[in-house]
Amino acid sequence: MRSALGSGALAFFLAFAALLAAPGAVFAASTINVNTTADENGAGTGCSLREAIASANTNTNVGGCTGSGGGVPFTINVPAGTYNLTVDELILGDATNTNTSIVGAGAASTIIRQTVANRRVFDINPPVSTVVAPNVSVSMSGVTITGGNSPSDNFGGAGIFAGGPGNALTLSNCAVSGNTLPAGVFNVGAGVSYSGGGVLTVNNCQFSNNTAVNLGGAISYSLLNNPGAVGQGGISVTNSTFTNNSSAASASAAGGAIRVTVTTTQTPSAFTISNNTFTGNSAPNGFGGAIVDTGSRDATIRFNRFANNTASQGSGIYKSTGSLGTINA
């Protein structure tokens, strides 16, 4: 059978196929390699983590960082070392349709530590004039996030603050430790606070020694009555360990390790907490030493291990009375 393609069209398709098959062909992607542990902010010749993030946010070269210009997705490679933040928190993904991955050399090797008072470590997709940019996707792997403390903006999330309709945060092979939210702020999620819609996925991470005064020592996930968030939220936490996290102070404290609340108008795409280990977490004056579920949607919480968690009520799991939804164990 004779081909219907003319010689010009055939030549085009053959050339395109050769391009697809070419080794190392890259399509609309950018890689930025961090090469200094100093917290440079536009000065100096190195490519700092802060500058690499700014480069990804703006798709331009910043400081000594090159590799931008290819567009999304961005991959930021962070080699082994301790990255002490001395300027401010790291602001990532503050524009629509951001897709950025931060890849470390391993949680024991790549340590990102906040040293500035009243600053979290990562602020992902911060609101601009109360509006959160949609379709922001961020992943972090092979890093430790530590030292975040008492943000002054009352949103919580000393380690990471994120969320918003259509957004996604994926944490894998990581550690989140030693982040604190003392009294005086909206104390939810000392390790990670995720709210307002979007999907939070955690796999094979270690959460330890994170402390919130009120809700969610390690993680707080809330999907509240936000019409824009309907059907656009979910949480999955798997194959991770939670050790010595706490929601410690008030009588309403809840969720020493994890606090989840999903209200009736929302339909989360997933609500799964499975194959994790919870040890020594506490809500000494409140509810749910390991996990508290105050929402109204069904949850899958199964194949987890609990040891030495403490609370006034529900040392392992506490499901608030009067809320709808069931726990599938």
Short mmCIF file of C-alpha atoms in Angstrom, two decimals:
data_model
loop_
_atom_site.label_atom_id
_atom_site.label_comp_id
_atom_site.label_asym_id
_atom_site.label_seq_id
_atom_site.Cartn_x
_atom_site.Cartn_y
_atom_site.Cartn_z
CA MET A 1 0.00 0.00 0.00
CA ARG A 2 1.39 3.37 -1.00
CA SER A 3 2.02 5.86 1.79
CA ALA A 4 -0.20 8.92 1.83
CA LEU A 5 2.65 11.04 3.24
CA GLY A 6 4.43 13.36 0.89
CA SER A 7 8.20 13.44 0.85
CA GLY A 8 8.31 16.65 2.93
CA ALA A 9 6.02 15.31 5.64
CA LEU A 10 7.89 12.01 5.71
CA ALA A 11 11.20 13.80 6.16
CA PHE A 12 9.74 15.81 9.05
CA PHE A 13 8.48 12.75 10.89
CA LEU A 14 11.75 10.89 10.40
CA ALA A 15 13.69 13.86 11.77
CA PHE A 16 11.32 14.16 14.75
CA ALA A 17 11.66 10.44 15.51
CA ALA A 18 15.44 10.75 15.42
CA LEU A 19 15.27 13.66 17.85
CA LEU A 20 13.12 11.66 20.26
CA ALA A 21 15.60 8.79 20.13
CA ALA A 22 18.68 10.97 20.58
CA PRO A 23 20.56 10.19 23.82
CA GLY A 24 20.18 12.89 26.44
CA ALA A 25 17.43 14.73 24.59
CA VAL A 26 15.78 17.19 27.00
CA PHE A 27 12.42 18.79 26.43
CA ALA A 28 11.37 21.86 28.40
CA ALA A 29 13.24 21.00 31.59
CA SER A 30 15.92 22.68 33.67
CA THR A 31 18.54 21.34 36.08
CA ILE A 32 20.24 23.59 38.61
CA ASN A 33 23.20 22.31 40.62
CA VAL A 34 23.88 23.85 44.03
CA ASN A 35 27.62 24.13 44.70
CA THR A 36 27.96 26.05 47.97
CA THR A 37 26.56 25.59 51.46
CA ALA A 38 26.73 29.36 52.09
CA ASP A 39 23.36 31.11 52.19
CA GLU A 40 24.18 33.50 49.35
CA ASN A 41 21.41 35.75 48.12
CA GLY A 42 22.54 37.16 44.78
CA ALA A 43 26.10 37.93 45.82
CA GLY A 44 29.16 35.73 45.40
CA THR A 45 30.11 33.34 42.64
CA GLY A 46 28.56 30.16 44.01
CA CYS A 47 25.12 28.71 43.42
CA SER A 48 23.43 28.54 46.81
CA LEU A 49 20.22 26.69 47.61
CA ARG A 50 18.43 30.01 48.04
CA GLU A 51 19.64 31.25 44.66
CA ALA A 52 18.76 27.95 42.99
CA ILE A 53 15.19 28.24 44.28
CA ALA A 54 14.98 31.86 43.11
CA SER A 55 16.24 30.74 39.72
CA ALA A 56 13.53 28.09 39.50
CA ASN A 57 10.86 30.53 40.65
CA THR A 58 11.76 33.06 37.96
CA ASN A 59 13.22 30.81 35.22
CA THR A 60 16.30 33.03 35.11
CA ASN A 61 19.90 32.63 36.23
CA VAL A 62 20.38 34.02 39.76
CA GLY A 63 23.76 34.58 41.42
CA GLY A 64 26.06 31.79 40.36
CA CYS A 65 23.20 29.47 39.39
CA THR A 66 22.90 28.50 35.75
CA GLY A 67 20.75 25.92 34.06
CA SER A 68 17.49 27.80 33.99
CA GLY A 69 15.80 28.80 30.77
CA GLY A 70 14.60 25.34 29.81
CA GLY A 71 11.36 25.87 31.66
CA VAL A 72 9.48 23.52 33.93
CA PRO A 73 10.00 21.05 35.45
CA PHE A 74 13.00 22.22 37.45
CA THR A 75 15.33 19.86 39.29
CA ILE A 76 17.57 21.36 41.98
CA ASN A 77 20.41 19.02 42.96
CA VAL A 78 21.70 19.65 46.49
CA PRO A 79 24.90 17.76 47.38
CA ALA A 80 25.89 16.51 50.81
CA GLY A 81 26.46 19.24 53.37
CA THR A 82 24.78 21.33 56.04
CA TYR A 83 22.93 24.32 54.63
CA ASN A 84 22.43 26.83 57.45
CA LEU A 85 19.85 29.45 56.50
CA THR A 86 21.02 32.84 57.72
CA VAL A 87 18.88 35.23 55.63
CA ASP A 88 15.23 34.18 55.87
CA GLU A 89 12.99 31.22 55.06
CA LEU A 90 13.13 29.65 51.60
CA ILE A 91 10.21 30.71 49.40
CA LEU A 92 9.45 28.18 46.72
CA GLY A 93 6.82 28.00 44.00
CA ASP A 94 5.28 31.46 44.18
CA ALA A 95 3.95 31.43 40.60
CA THR A 96 1.24 29.49 38.79
CA ASN A 97 2.21 26.19 37.14
CA THR A 98 5.45 25.77 39.10
CA ASN A 99 6.97 22.28 39.09
CA THR A 100 10.16 21.94 41.12
CA SER A 101 12.04 19.00 42.65
CA ILE A 102 14.71 19.38 45.33
CA VAL A 103 16.97 16.33 45.34
CA GLY A 104 19.50 15.82 48.10
CA ALA A 105 22.23 13.24 48.62
CA GLY A 106 20.28 11.51 51.40
CA ALA A 107 18.59 12.60 54.59
CA ALA A 108 21.69 11.84 56.64
CA SER A 109 23.91 13.83 54.28
CA THR A 110 21.98 16.89 53.04
CA ILE A 111 20.76 18.94 56.00
CA ILE A 112 18.79 22.16 55.56
CA ARG A 113 18.70 24.03 58.88
CA GLN A 114 16.97 27.29 59.77
CA THR A 115 19.04 29.49 62.08
CA VAL A 116 16.99 32.72 61.91
CA ALA A 117 14.51 33.29 64.75
CA ASN A 118 10.79 33.25 63.96
CA ARG A 119 11.24 31.73 60.53
CA ARG A 120 10.17 28.42 59.03
CA VAL A 121 12.47 26.48 56.71
CA PHE A 122 10.28 26.32 53.57
CA ASP A 123 7.33 28.50 52.61
CA ILE A 124 5.84 26.88 49.52
CA ASN A 125 3.45 28.92 47.42
CA PRO A 126 2.90 31.75 49.92
CA PRO A 127 -0.29 33.79 49.47
CA VAL A 128 0.11 37.01 47.51
CA SER A 129 -2.57 39.49 48.59
CA THR A 130 -4.39 36.47 50.13
CA VAL A 131 -4.48 34.66 46.75
CA VAL A 132 -2.58 31.37 46.42
CA ALA A 133 -1.21 30.50 42.98
CA PRO A 134 -2.75 27.26 41.61
CA ASN A 135 -1.07 24.21 40.08
CA VAL A 136 2.13 24.37 42.12
CA SER A 137 3.88 21.01 42.39
CA VAL A 138 6.91 20.55 44.63
CA SER A 139 8.80 17.41 45.61
CA MET A 140 11.65 16.97 48.06
CA SER A 141 13.76 13.87 48.53
CA GLY A 142 16.98 12.94 50.24
CA VAL A 143 17.08 15.92 52.62
CA THR A 144 16.68 16.74 56.32
CA ILE A 145 14.55 19.78 57.22
CA THR A 146 15.24 21.09 60.70
CA GLY A 147 15.36 24.12 62.99
CA GLY A 148 12.19 25.87 61.84
CA ASN A 149 10.62 27.90 64.61
CA SER A 150 7.60 30.07 65.40
CA PRO A 151 6.77 31.80 62.10
CA SER A 152 5.44 35.30 62.68
CA ASP A 153 2.66 35.10 60.06
CA ASN A 154 0.34 32.82 62.10
CA PHE A 155 0.06 30.09 59.45
CA GLY A 156 2.07 27.40 61.29
CA GLY A 157 4.35 24.93 59.55
CA ALA A 158 7.74 25.59 61.12
CA GLY A 159 9.41 23.08 58.81
CA ILE A 160 7.19 23.42 55.72
CA PHE A 161 4.08 25.46 55.07
CA ALA A 162 2.21 24.59 51.85
CA GLY A 163 -1.17 23.95 50.25
CA GLY A 164 -3.78 25.38 47.92
CA PRO A 165 -6.28 24.14 45.32
CA GLY A 166 -4.65 22.07 42.61
CA ASN A 167 -1.28 22.06 44.38
CA ALA A 168 0.84 19.08 45.42
CA LEU A 169 3.70 18.43 47.82
CA THR A 170 5.57 15.12 47.76
CA LEU A 171 8.13 14.21 50.44
CA SER A 172 10.18 11.03 50.10
CA ASN A 173 13.28 9.52 51.69
CA CYS A 174 13.52 12.55 53.96
CA ALA A 175 13.75 13.59 57.59
CA VAL A 176 11.80 16.39 59.29
CA SER A 177 13.06 16.98 62.81
CA GLY A 178 13.47 19.54 65.57
CA ASN A 179 10.93 22.08 64.32
CA THR A 180 8.91 24.01 66.92
CA LEU A 181 5.80 26.17 67.13
CA PRO A 182 5.70 27.83 70.57
CA ALA A 183 2.74 29.73 71.99
CA GLY A 184 1.67 32.89 70.25
CA VAL A 185 1.13 31.59 66.70
CA PHE A 186 -1.50 29.46 65.01
CA ASN A 187 0.16 26.29 66.17
CA VAL A 188 -0.59 23.60 63.60
CA GLY A 189 1.90 21.25 62.03
CA ALA A 190 5.31 21.98 63.48
CA GLY A 191 6.93 19.73 60.89
CA VAL A 192 4.52 20.24 57.97
CA SER A 193 1.36 22.33 57.79
CA TYR A 194 -0.73 21.73 54.66
CA SER A 195 -4.06 23.47 54.18
CA GLY A 196 -6.52 24.97 51.72
CA GLY A 197 -6.69 22.09 49.26
CA GLY A 198 -4.11 20.14 47.31
CA VAL A 199 -2.49 16.75 47.82
CA LEU A 200 0.17 15.92 50.41
CA THR A 201 2.11 12.69 49.81
CA VAL A 202 4.71 11.40 52.27
CA ASN A 203 6.66 8.17 51.77
CA ASN A 204 9.64 6.74 53.63
CA CYS A 205 10.35 9.78 55.79
CA GLN A 206 11.34 10.19 59.43
CA PHE A 207 9.59 12.75 61.65
CA SER A 208 11.13 13.28 65.07
CA ASN A 209 11.16 15.81 67.92
CA ASN A 210 8.77 18.26 66.29
CA THR A 211 6.62 20.21 68.76
CA ALA A 212 3.43 22.23 68.28
CA VAL A 213 1.54 23.81 71.15
CA ASN A 214 -1.84 22.91 69.70
CA LEU A 215 -2.38 20.62 66.68
CA GLY A 216 -0.19 18.18 64.78
CA GLY A 217 3.30 17.91 66.19
CA ALA A 218 4.70 16.44 62.97
CA ILE A 219 1.97 16.98 60.33
CA SER A 220 -1.24 18.96 60.17
CA TYR A 221 -3.47 18.53 57.10
CA SER A 222 -6.69 20.52 56.88
CA LEU A 223 -9.21 20.68 54.07
CA LEU A 224 -11.84 23.09 55.31
CA ASN A 225 -14.94 24.70 53.82
CA ASN A 226 -13.23 26.16 50.79
CA PRO A 227 -15.43 25.71 47.68
CA GLY A 228 -12.37 25.99 45.47
CA ALA A 229 -10.86 22.98 47.20
CA VAL A 230 -13.69 20.52 46.56
CA GLY A 231 -12.29 17.35 45.07
CA GLN A 232 -8.80 18.82 45.04
CA GLY A 233 -7.34 17.51 48.25
CA GLY A 234 -5.91 14.40 49.77
CA ILE A 235 -3.26 13.04 52.12
CA SER A 236 -1.23 9.85 51.89
CA VAL A 237 1.39 8.97 54.51
CA THR A 238 3.15 5.63 54.05
CA ASN A 239 6.25 3.71 55.16
CA SER A 240 7.38 6.45 57.54
CA THR A 241 8.39 6.74 61.20
CA PHE A 242 7.13 9.22 63.78
CA THR A 243 9.16 9.47 66.99
CA ASN A 244 8.84 11.83 69.98
CA ASN A 245 6.64 14.40 68.27
CA SER A 246 4.17 16.31 70.43
CA SER A 247 1.29 18.72 70.64
CA ALA A 248 2.17 19.60 74.12
CA ALA A 249 0.62 22.49 75.93
CA SER A 250 -3.07 23.29 75.78
CA ALA A 251 -6.09 21.25 76.83
CA SER A 252 -7.25 21.29 73.20
CA ALA A 253 -3.94 19.94 71.92
CA ALA A 254 -4.41 17.05 69.52
CA GLY A 255 -2.42 14.81 67.23
CA GLY A 256 1.01 14.38 68.73
CA ALA A 257 2.24 13.15 65.36
CA ILE A 258 -0.55 13.71 62.78
CA ARG A 259 -3.68 15.84 62.79
CA VAL A 260 -6.15 15.58 59.89
CA THR A 261 -9.42 17.43 59.47
CA VAL A 262 -11.54 17.18 56.31
CA THR A 263 -15.00 18.75 56.46
CA THR A 264 -18.24 17.55 54.91
CA THR A 265 -18.22 19.62 51.75
CA GLN A 266 -14.86 18.30 50.62
CA THR A 267 -14.17 15.09 48.73
CA PRO A 268 -10.49 14.20 49.21
CA SER A 269 -8.88 12.12 46.50
CA ALA A 270 -7.18 10.04 49.20
CA PHE A 271 -7.03 9.83 52.98
CA THR A 272 -4.54 7.08 53.73
CA ILE A 273 -2.13 6.56 56.62
CA SER A 274 -0.58 3.10 56.35
CA ASN A 275 2.54 1.05 57.08
CA ASN A 276 4.01 3.62 59.46
CA THR A 277 5.56 3.34 62.92
CA PHE A 278 4.52 5.71 65.74
CA THR A 279 6.67 5.68 68.88
CA GLY A 280 6.73 8.02 71.86
CA ASN A 281 4.46 10.69 70.41
CA SER A 282 2.25 12.64 72.79
CA ALA A 283 -0.65 15.00 73.34
CA PRO A 284 -0.39 14.96 77.14
CA ASN A 285 -3.26 17.37 77.76
CA GLY A 286 -5.40 16.49 74.77
CA PHE A 287 -6.39 13.86 72.20
CA GLY A 288 -4.65 11.44 69.89
CA GLY A 289 -1.12 10.78 71.04
CA ALA A 290 -0.20 9.57 67.56
CA ILE A 291 -3.13 10.50 65.24
CA VAL A 292 -6.24 12.62 65.57
CA ASP A 293 -8.96 12.63 62.90
CA THR A 294 -11.47 15.43 63.41
CA GLY A 295 -12.90 15.37 59.91
CA SER A 296 -16.04 14.00 58.36
CA ARG A 297 -14.69 11.83 55.55
CA ASP A 298 -13.77 8.17 55.56
CA ALA A 299 -10.13 7.39 56.28
CA THR A 300 -7.91 4.39 55.68
CA ILE A 301 -5.57 3.96 58.65
CA ARG A 302 -4.13 0.47 58.63
CA PHE A 303 -1.01 -1.66 59.02
CA ASN A 304 0.58 0.89 61.36
CA ARG A 305 2.57 0.10 64.50
CA PHE A 306 2.00 2.05 67.74
CA ALA A 307 4.18 2.00 70.87
CA ASN A 308 4.43 4.23 73.93
CA ASN A 309 2.29 7.05 72.58
CA THR A 310 0.39 9.04 75.22
CA ALA A 311 -2.62 11.36 75.46
CA SER A 312 -5.48 12.15 77.81
CA GLN A 313 -7.75 10.34 75.35
CA GLY A 314 -6.74 8.05 72.51
CA SER A 315 -3.06 7.35 72.99
CA GLY A 316 -2.83 5.83 69.51
CA ILE A 317 -5.74 7.13 67.40
CA TYR A 318 -8.53 9.50 68.38
CA LYS A 319 -11.61 10.04 66.21
CA SER A 320 -13.62 13.01 67.43
CA THR A 321 -17.17 12.30 68.51
CA GLY A 322 -19.96 13.86 66.50
CA SER A 323 -17.96 13.88 63.26
CA LEU A 324 -19.06 11.80 60.30
CA GLY A 325 -16.86 9.39 58.41
CA THR A 326 -15.33 6.08 59.42
CA ILE A 327 -11.84 4.75 59.88
CA ASN A 328 -11.05 1.69 57.79
CA ALA A 329 -8.46 -0.22 59.73
#
